[in-house]
Backbone as numpy.savetxt, mean C-alpha at the origin, in Angstrom:
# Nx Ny Nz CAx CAy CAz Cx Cy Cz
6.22 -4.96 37.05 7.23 -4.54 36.11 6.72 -4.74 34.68
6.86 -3.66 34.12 6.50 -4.11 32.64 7.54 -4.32 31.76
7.12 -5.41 30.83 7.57 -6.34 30.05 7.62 -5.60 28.51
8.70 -5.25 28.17 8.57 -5.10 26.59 8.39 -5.63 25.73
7.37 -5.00 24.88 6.59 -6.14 23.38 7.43 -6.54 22.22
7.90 -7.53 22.27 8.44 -8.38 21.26 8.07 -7.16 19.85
9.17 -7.03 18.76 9.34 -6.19 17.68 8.70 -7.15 16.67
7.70 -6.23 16.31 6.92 -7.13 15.14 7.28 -7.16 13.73
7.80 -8.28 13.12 8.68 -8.45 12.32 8.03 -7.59 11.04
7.73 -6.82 10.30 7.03 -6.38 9.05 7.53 -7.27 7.91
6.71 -7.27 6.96 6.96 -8.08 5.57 7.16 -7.54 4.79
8.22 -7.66 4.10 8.94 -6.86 3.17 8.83 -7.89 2.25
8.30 -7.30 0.44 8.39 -8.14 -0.62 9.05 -7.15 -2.13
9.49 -7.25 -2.48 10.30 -6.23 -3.25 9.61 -6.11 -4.75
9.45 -7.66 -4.96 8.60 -8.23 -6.13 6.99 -7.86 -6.34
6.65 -7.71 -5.19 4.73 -7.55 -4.68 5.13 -5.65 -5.40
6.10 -5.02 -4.33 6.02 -3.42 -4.75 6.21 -3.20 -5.91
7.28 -3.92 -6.65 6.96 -3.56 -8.14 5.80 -3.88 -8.87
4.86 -4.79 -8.68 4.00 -5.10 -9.29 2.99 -4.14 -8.92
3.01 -3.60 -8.22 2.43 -3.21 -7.33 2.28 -1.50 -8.31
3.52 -1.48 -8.58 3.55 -0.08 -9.03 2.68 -0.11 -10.89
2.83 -0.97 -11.17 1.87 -1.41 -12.91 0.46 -1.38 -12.21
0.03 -1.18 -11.08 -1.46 -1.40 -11.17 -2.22 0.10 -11.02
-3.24 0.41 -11.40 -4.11 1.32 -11.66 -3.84 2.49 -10.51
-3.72 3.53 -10.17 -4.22 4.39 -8.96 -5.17 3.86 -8.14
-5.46 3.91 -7.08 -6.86 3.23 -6.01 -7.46 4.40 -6.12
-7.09 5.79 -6.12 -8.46 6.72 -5.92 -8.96 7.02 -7.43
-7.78 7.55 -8.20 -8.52 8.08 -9.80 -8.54 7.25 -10.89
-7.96 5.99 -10.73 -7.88 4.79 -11.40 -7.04 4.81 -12.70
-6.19 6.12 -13.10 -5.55 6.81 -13.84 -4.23 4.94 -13.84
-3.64 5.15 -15.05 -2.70 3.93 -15.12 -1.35 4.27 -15.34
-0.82 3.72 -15.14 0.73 3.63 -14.71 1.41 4.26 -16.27
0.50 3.94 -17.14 0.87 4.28 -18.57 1.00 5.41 -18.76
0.15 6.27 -18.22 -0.08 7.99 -18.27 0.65 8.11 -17.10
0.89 8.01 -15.90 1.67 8.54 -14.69 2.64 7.43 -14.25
3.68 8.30 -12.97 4.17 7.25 -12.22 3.05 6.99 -11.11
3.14 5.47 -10.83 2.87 5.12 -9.40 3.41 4.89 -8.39
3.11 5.40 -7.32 3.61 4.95 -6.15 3.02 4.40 -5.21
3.94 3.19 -4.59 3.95 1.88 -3.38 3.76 2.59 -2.30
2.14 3.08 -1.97 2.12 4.12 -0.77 1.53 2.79 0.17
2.01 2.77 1.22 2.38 2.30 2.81 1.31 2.61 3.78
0.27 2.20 3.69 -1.08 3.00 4.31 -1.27 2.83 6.01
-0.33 2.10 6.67 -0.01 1.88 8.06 1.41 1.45 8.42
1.55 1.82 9.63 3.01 2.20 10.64 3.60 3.63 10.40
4.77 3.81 10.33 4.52 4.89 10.42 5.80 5.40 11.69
5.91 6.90 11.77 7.32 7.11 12.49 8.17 7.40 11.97
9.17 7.51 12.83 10.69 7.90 12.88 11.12 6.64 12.13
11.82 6.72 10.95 12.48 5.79 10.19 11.55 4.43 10.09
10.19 4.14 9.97 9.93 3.03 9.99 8.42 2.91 8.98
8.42 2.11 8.42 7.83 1.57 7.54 6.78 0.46 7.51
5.29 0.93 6.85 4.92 -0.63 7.55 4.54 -1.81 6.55
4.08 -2.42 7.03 3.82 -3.86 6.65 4.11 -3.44 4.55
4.82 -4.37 3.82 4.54 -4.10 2.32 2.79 -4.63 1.85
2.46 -5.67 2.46 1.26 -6.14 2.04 -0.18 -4.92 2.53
0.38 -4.11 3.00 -0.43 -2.92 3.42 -0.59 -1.64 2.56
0.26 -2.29 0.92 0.83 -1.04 0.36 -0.93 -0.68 -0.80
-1.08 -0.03 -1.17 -1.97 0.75 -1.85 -1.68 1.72 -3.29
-1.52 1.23 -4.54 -1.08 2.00 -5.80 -1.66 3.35 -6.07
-0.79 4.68 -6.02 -1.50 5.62 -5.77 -0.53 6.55 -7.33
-1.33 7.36 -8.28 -0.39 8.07 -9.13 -0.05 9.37 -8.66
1.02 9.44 -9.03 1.71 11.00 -8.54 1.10 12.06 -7.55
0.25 12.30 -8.49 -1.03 13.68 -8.06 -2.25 13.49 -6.63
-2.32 12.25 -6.85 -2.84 11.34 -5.79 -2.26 11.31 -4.34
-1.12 10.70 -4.55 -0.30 10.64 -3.79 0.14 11.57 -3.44
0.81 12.93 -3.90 0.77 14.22 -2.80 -0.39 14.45 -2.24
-1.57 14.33 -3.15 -2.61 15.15 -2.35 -2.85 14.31 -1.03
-3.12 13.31 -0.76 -3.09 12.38 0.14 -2.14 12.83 1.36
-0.92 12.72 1.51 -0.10 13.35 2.35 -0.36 14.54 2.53
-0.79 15.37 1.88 -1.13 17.01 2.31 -2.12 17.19 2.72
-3.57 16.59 2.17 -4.81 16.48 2.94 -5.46 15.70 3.95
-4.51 14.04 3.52 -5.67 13.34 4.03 -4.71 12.41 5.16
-5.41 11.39 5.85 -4.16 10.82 7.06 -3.92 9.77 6.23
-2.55 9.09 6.56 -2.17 8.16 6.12 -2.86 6.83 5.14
-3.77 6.71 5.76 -4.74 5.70 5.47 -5.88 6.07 4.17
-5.60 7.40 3.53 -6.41 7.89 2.57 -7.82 8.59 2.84
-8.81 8.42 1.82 -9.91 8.36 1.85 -10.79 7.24 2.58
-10.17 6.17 2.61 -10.84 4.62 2.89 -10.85 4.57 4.38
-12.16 3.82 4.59 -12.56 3.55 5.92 -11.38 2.34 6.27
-11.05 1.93 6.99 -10.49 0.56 7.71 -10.72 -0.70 6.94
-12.03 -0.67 6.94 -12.79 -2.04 6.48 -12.50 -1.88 4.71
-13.01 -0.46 4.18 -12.41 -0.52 2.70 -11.09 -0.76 2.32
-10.09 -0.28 3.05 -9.08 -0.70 3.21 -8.50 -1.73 3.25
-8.90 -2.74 4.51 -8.56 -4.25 4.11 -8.80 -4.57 3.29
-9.79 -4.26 2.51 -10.55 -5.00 1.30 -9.49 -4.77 0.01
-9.43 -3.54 0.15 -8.61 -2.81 -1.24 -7.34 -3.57 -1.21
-6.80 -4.15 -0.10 -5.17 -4.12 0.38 -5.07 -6.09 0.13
-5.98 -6.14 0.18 -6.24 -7.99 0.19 -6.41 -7.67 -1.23
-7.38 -7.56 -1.86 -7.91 -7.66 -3.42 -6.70 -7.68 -4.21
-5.91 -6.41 -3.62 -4.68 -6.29 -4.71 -3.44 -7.23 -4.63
-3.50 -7.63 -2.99 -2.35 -9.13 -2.72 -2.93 -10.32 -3.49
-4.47 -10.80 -3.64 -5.18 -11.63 -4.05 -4.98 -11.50 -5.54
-4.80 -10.74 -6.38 -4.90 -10.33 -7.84 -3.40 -10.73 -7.93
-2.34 -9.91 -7.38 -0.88 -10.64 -7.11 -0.42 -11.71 -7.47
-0.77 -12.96 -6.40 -0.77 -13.75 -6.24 -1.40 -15.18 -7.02
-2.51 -14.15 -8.27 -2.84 -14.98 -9.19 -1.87 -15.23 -10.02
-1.34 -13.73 -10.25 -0.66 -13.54 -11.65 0.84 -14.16 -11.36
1.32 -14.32 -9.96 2.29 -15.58 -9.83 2.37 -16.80 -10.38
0.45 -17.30 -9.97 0.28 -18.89 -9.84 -0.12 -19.00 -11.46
-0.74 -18.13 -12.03 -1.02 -18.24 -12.88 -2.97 -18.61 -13.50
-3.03 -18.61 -12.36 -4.42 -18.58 -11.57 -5.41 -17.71 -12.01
């Protein structure tokens, strides 16, 4: 009999996405000053569902359609660039909390 997988709680931070939105574009590096940014969600995915916030990626306007129209969810970035990009920007975050 199979056993259904426990619902994996996602992390939602409200504070991280706004900050989130003042930081540079990840592909054209264009700044929040000249465009809007958007808290693009680079995994999960579906019918009404959303994934992880610490997964989110700062993308400006122009970026961000093209991305959804060309490219899969996950962008241009390999996996591994990805973690990297997605940590760096929680890590940079998390300074500007501590003060760090």
């Amino acid at each position: 009999m199979l056993k259904a997988q426990p619902k994996v709680k996602q992390i939602r931070n409200l504070k991280y996405l706004a900050w989130l939105r003042n930081q540079p574009c990840q592909i054209c590096g264009v700044g929040s000053y000249y465009n809007s940014i958007h808290a693009h969600h680079t995994t999960g995915g579906g019918v009404s569902m959303k994934g992880d916030d610490t997964m989110c990626v700062s993308l400006c306007s122009p970026c961000h359609r093209q991305l959804h129209d060309k490219m899969s969810k996950r962008g241009p970035w390999s996996e591994d660039d990805l973690r990297t990009i997605t940590s760096d920007l929680m890590d940079k975050y998390l300074r500007t909390k501590t003060g760090v």
